[in-house]
PDB file of C-alpha atoms in Angstrom:
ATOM      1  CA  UNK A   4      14.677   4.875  20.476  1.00 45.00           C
ATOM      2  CA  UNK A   5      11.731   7.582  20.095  1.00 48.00           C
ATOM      3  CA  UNK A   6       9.500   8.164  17.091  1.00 48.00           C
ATOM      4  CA  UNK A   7       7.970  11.005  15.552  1.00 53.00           C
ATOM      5  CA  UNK A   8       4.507  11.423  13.715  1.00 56.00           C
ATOM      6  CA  UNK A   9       5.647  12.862  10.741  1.00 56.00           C
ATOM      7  CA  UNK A  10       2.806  14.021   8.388  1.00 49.00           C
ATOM      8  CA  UNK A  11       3.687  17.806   6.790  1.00 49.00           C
ATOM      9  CA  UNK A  12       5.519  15.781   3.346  1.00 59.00           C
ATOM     10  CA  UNK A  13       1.795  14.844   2.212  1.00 74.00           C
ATOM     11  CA  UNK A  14       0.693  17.546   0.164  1.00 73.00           C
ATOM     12  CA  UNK A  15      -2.976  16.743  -0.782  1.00 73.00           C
ATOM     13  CA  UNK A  16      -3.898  19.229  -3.274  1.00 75.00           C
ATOM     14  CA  UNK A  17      -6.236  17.899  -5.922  1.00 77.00           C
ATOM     15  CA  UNK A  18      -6.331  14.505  -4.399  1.00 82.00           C
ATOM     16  CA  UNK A  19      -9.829  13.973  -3.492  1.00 84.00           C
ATOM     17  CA  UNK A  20      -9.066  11.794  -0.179  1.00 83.00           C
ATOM     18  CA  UNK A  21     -11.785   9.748   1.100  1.00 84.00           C
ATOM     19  CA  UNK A  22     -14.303  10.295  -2.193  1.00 86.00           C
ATOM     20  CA  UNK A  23     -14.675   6.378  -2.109  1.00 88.00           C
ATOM     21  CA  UNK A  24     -14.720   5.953   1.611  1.00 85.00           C
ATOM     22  CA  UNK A  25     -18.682   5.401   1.365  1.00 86.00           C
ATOM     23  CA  UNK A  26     -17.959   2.225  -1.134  1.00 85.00           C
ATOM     24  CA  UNK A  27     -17.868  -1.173  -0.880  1.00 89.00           C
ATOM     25  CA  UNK A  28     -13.838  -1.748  -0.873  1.00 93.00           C
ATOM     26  CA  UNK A  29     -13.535   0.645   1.793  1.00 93.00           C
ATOM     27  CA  UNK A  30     -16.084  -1.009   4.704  1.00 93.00           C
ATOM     28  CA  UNK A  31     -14.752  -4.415   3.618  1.00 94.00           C
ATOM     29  CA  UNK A  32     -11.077  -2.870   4.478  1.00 95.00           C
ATOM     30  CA  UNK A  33     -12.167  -1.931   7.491  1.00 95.00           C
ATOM     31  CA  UNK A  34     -13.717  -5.068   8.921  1.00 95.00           C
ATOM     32  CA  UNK A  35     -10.023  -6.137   9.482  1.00 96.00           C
ATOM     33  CA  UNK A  36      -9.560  -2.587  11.155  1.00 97.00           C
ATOM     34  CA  UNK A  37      -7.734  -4.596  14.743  1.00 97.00           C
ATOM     35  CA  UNK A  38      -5.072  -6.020  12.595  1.00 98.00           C
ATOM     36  CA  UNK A  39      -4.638  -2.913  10.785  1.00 98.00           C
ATOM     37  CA  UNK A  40      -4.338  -1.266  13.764  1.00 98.00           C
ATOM     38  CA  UNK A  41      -2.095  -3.831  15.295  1.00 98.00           C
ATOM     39  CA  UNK A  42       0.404  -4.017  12.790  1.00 98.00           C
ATOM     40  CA  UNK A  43       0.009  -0.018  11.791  1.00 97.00           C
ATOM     41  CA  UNK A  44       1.084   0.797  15.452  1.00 95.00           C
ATOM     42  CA  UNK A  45       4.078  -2.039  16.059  1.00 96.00           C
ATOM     43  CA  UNK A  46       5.863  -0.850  12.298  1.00 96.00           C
ATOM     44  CA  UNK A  47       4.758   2.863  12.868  1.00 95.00           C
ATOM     45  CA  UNK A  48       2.629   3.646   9.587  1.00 96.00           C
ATOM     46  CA  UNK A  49      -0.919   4.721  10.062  1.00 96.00           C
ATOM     47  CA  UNK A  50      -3.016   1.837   9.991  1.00 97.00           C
ATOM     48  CA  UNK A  51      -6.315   3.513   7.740  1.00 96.00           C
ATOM     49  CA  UNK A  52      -3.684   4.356   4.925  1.00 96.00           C
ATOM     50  CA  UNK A  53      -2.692   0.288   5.161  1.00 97.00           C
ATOM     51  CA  UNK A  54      -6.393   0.360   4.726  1.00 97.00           C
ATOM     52  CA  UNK A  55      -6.877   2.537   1.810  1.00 96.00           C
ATOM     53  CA  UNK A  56      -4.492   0.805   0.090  1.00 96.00           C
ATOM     54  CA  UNK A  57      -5.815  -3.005   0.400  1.00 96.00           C
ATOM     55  CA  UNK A  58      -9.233  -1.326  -0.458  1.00 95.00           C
ATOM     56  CA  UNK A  59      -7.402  -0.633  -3.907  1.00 95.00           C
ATOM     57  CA  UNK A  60      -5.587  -3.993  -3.935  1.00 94.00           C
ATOM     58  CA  UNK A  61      -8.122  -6.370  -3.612  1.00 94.00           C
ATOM     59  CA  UNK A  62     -11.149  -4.408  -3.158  1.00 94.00           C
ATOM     60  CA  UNK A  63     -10.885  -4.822   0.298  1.00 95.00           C
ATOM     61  CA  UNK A  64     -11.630  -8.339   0.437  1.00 94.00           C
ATOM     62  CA  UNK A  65      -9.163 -10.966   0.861  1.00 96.00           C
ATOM     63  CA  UNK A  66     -11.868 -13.889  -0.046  1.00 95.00           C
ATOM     64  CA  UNK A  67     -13.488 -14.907  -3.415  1.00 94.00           C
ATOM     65  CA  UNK A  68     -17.176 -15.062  -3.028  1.00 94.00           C
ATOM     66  CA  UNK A  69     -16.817 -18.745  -2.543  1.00 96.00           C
ATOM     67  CA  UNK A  70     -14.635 -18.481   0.312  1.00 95.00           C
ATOM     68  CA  UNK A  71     -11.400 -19.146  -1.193  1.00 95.00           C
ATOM     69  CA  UNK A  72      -8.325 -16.939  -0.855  1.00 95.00           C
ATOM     70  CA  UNK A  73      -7.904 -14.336  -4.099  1.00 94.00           C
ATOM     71  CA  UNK A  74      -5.490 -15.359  -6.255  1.00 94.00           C
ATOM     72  CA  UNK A  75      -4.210 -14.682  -9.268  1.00 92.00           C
ATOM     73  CA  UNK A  76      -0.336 -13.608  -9.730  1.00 92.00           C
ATOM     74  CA  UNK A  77      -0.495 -12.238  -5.864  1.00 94.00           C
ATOM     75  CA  UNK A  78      -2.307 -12.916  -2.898  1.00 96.00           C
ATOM     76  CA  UNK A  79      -4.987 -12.217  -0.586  1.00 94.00           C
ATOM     77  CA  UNK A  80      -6.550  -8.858   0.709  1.00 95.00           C
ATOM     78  CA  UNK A  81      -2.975  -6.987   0.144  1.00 96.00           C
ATOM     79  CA  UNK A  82      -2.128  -8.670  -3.414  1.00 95.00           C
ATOM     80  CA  UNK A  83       1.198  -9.637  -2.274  1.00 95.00           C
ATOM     81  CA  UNK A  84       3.161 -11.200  -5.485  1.00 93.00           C
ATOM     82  CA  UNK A  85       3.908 -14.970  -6.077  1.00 93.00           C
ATOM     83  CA  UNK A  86       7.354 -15.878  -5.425  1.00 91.00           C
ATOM     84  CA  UNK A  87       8.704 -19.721  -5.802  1.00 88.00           C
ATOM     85  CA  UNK A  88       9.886 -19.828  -1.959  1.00 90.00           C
ATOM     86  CA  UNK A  89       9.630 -17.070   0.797  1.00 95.00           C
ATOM     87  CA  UNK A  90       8.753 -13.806   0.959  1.00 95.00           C
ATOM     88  CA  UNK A  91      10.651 -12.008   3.176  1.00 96.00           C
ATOM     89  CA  UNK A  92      10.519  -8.271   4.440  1.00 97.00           C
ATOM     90  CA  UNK A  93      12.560  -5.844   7.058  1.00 97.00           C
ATOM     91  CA  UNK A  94      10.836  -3.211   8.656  1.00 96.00           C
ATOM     92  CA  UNK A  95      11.582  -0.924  12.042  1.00 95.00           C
ATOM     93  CA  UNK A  96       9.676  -2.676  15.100  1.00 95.00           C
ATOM     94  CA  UNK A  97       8.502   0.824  16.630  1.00 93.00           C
ATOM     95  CA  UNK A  98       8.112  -1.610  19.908  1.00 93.00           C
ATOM     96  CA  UNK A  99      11.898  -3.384  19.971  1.00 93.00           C
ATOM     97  CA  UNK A 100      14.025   0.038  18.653  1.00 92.00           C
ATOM     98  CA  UNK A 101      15.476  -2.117  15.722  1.00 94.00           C
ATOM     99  CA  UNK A 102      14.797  -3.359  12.072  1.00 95.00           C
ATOM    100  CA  UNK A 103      12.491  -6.593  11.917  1.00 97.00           C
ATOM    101  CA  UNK A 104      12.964  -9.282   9.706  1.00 98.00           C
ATOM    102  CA  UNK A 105       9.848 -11.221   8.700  1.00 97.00           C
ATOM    103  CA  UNK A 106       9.431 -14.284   6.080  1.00 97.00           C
ATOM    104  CA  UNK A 107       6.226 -16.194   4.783  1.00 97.00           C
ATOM    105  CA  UNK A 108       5.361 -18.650   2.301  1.00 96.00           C
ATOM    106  CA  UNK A 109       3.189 -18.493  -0.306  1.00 95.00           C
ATOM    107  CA  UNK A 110       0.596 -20.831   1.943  1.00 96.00           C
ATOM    108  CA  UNK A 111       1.779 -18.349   5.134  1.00 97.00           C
ATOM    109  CA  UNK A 112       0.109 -15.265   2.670  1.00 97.00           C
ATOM    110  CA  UNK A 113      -3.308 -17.099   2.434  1.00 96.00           C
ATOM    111  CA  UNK A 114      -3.663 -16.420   6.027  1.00 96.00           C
ATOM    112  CA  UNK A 115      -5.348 -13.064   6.505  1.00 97.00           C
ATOM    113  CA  UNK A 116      -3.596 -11.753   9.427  1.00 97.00           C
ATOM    114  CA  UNK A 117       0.131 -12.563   7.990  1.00 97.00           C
ATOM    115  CA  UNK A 118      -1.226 -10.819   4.572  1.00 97.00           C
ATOM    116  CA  UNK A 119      -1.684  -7.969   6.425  1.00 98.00           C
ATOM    117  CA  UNK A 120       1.383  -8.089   8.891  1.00 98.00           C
ATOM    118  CA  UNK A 121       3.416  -8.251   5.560  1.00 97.00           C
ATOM    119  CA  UNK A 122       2.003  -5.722   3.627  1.00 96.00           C
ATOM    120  CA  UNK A 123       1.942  -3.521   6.148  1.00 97.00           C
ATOM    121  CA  UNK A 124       5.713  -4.109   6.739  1.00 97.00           C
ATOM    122  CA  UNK A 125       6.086  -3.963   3.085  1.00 96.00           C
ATOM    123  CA  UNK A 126       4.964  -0.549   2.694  1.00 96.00           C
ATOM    124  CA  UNK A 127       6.306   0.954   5.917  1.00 95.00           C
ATOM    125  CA  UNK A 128      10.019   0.076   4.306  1.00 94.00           C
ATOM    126  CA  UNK A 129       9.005   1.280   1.133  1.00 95.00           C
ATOM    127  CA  UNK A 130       8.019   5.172   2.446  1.00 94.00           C
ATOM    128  CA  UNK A 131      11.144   4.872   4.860  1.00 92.00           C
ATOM    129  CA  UNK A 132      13.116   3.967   1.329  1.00 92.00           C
ATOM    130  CA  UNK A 133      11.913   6.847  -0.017  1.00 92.00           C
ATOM    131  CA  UNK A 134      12.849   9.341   3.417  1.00 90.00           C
ATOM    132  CA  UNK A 135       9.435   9.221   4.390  1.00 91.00           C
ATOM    133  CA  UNK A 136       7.928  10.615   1.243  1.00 91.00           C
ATOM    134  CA  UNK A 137       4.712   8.934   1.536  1.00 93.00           C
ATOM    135  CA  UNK A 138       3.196   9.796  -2.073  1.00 94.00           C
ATOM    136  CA  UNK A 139       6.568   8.182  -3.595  1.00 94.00           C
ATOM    137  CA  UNK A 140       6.441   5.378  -0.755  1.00 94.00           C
ATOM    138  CA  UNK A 141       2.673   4.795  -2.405  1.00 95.00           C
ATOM    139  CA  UNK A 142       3.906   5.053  -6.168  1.00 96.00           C
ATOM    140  CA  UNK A 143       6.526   2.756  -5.614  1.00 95.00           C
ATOM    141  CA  UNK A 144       4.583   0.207  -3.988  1.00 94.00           C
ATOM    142  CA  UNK A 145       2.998  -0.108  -7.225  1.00 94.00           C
ATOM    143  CA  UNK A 146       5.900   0.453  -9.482  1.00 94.00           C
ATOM    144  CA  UNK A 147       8.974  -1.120  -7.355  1.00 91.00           C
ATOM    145  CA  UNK A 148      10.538   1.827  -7.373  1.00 92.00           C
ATOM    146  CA  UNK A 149      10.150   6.135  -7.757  1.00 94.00           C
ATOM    147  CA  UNK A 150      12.241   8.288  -7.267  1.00 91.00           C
ATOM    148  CA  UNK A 151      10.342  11.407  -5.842  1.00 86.00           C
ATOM    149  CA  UNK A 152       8.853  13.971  -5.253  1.00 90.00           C
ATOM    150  CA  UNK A 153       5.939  12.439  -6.679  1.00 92.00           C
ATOM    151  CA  UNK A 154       3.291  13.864  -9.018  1.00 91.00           C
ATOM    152  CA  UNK A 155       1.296  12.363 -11.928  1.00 92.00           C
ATOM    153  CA  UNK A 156       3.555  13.600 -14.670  1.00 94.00           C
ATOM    154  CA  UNK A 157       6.146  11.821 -13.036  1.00 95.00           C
ATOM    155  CA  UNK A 158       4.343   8.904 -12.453  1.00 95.00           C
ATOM    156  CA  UNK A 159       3.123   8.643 -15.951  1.00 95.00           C
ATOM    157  CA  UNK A 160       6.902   9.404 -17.287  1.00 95.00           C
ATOM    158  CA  UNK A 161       7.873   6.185 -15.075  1.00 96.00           C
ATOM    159  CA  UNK A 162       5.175   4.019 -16.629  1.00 96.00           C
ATOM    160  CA  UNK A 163       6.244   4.979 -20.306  1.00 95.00           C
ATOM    161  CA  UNK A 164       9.830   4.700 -19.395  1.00 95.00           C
ATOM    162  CA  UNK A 165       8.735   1.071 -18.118  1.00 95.00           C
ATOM    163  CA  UNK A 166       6.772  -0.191 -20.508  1.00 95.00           C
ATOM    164  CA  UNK A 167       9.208   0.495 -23.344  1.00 95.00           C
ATOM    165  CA  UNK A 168       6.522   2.821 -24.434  1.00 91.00           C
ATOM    166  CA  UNK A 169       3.846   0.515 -25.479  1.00 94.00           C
ATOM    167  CA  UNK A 170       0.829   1.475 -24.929  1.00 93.00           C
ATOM    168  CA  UNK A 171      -3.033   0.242 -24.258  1.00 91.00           C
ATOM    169  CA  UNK A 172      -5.424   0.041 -26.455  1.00 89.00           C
ATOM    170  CA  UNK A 173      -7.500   2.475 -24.788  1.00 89.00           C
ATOM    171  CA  UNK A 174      -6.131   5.353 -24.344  1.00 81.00           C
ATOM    172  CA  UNK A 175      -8.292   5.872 -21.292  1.00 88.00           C
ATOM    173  CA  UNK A 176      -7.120   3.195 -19.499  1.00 92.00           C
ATOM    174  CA  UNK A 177      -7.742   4.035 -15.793  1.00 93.00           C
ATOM    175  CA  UNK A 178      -3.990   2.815 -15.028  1.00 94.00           C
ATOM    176  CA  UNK A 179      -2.478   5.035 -17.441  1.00 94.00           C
ATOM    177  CA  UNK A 180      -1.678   4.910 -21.191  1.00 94.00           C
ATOM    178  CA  UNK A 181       0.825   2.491 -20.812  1.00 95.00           C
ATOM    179  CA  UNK A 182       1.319  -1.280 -20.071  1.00 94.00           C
ATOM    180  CA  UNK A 183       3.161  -0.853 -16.508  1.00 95.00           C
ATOM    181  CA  UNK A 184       1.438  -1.032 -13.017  1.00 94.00           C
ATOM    182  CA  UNK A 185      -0.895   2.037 -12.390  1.00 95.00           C
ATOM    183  CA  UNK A 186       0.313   5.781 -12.706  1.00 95.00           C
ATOM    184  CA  UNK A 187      -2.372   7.128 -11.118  1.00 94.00           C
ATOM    185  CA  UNK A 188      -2.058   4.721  -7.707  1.00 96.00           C
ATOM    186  CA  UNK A 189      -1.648   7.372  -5.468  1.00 95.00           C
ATOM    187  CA  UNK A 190      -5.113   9.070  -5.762  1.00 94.00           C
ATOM    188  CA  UNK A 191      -6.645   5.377  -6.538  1.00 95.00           C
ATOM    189  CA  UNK A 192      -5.437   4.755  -2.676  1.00 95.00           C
ATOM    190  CA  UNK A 193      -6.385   8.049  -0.972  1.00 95.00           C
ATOM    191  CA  UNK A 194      -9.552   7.562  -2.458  1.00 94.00           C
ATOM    192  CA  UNK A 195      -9.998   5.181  -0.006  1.00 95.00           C
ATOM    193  CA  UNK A 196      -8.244   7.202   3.113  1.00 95.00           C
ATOM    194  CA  UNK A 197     -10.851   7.795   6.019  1.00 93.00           C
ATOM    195  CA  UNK A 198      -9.095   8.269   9.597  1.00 92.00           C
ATOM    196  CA  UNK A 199     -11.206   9.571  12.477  1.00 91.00           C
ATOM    197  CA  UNK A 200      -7.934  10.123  13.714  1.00 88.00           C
ATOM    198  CA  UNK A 201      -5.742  12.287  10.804  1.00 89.00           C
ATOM    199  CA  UNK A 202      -6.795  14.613   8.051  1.00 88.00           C
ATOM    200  CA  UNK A 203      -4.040  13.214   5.965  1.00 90.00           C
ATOM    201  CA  UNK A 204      -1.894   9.749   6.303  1.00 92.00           C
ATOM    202  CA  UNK A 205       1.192   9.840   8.750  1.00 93.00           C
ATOM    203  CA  UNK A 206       4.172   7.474   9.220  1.00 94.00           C
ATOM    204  CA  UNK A 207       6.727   7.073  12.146  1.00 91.00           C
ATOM    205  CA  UNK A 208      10.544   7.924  11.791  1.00 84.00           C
ATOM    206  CA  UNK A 209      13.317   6.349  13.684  1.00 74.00           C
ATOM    207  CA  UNK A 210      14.698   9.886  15.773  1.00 62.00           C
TER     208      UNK A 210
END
């Protein structure tokens, strides 16, 4: 089967892409740039949005300073969550023409270049869940689900809906108001989006 670049659903207005691609999280990211690439090209997402979004995830870094894994509730450079058993996730294999199948184990998802291959996989299904929408595909990477077409008012209408409507503390909370994954994720990731190759992010489509 073909694929097509599709790119025109990402409408960018007011989200300051690349502001943080100067930082720390970013150039960590992109030390690991071959597997992005690897796994960006074989499940048809672009690789330096897999990028952008680790760089929010983990700071880019899939190691503690003292050479451990990070690990808290999730794991690694792409903060994939703890399960009891496997983790498994179906993508389309741009290379094979059909839907991929992949599972690891919790001690599989310390290794860096299965974190990756899974994340990436991860969110590839999640933007094809949502037709290709890739600012819902984002939001619901964080949230588990979103039904688009995304915007912060939505977002933040999902996280109040979510948390039962209980709130921080601070009211300023860089996630949002309320106590449910982060509203504003989308421009928290395309902070972080820097492609030589794209002004904006770009997935693949079955044809």
């Amino acid at each position: 089967e073909g694929a097509a670049s599709v790119a025109s659903n990402v409408d960018v207005e007011g989200l300051q892409l690349g502001e943080n691609a100067d930082q720390g999280a970013y150039k960590k990211a992109l030390e690991n740039l071959p597997y992005f690439q690897k796994y960006g090209e074989i499940y048809g997402i672009d690789p330096y949005l897999v990028i952008a979004l680790s760089a929010q995830e983990s700071g880019g870094s899939h190691y503690n300073a003292d050479g451990s894994v990070k690990e808290g509730s999730a794991i690694g450079l792409m903060q994939i969550e703890k399960t009891s058993g496997t983790r498994s996730v179906t993508a389309f294999n741009q290379e094979t023409g059909s839907n991929e199948t992949f599972g690891a184990s919790m001690d599989q998802l310390r290794d860096i270049e299965i974190n990756i291959k899974w994340g990436t996989m991860n969110l590839a299904q999640t933007i094809a869940n949502n037709d290709n929408d890739i600012l819902s595909g984002l939001q619901a990477y964080n949230f588990g689900s979103f039904e688009g077409p995304w915007s912060i008012a939505k977002a933040l209408a999902k996280q109040k809906k979510e948390a039962d409507g209980v709130a921080y503390s601070n009211p300023n909370n860089p996630l949002g108001p309320y106590q449910y994954g982060d509203a504003y994720y989308v421009p928290h990731v395309l902070r972080n989006y820097a492609s030589p190759d794209s002004p904006t992010p770009w997935v693949k489509t079955k044809d």
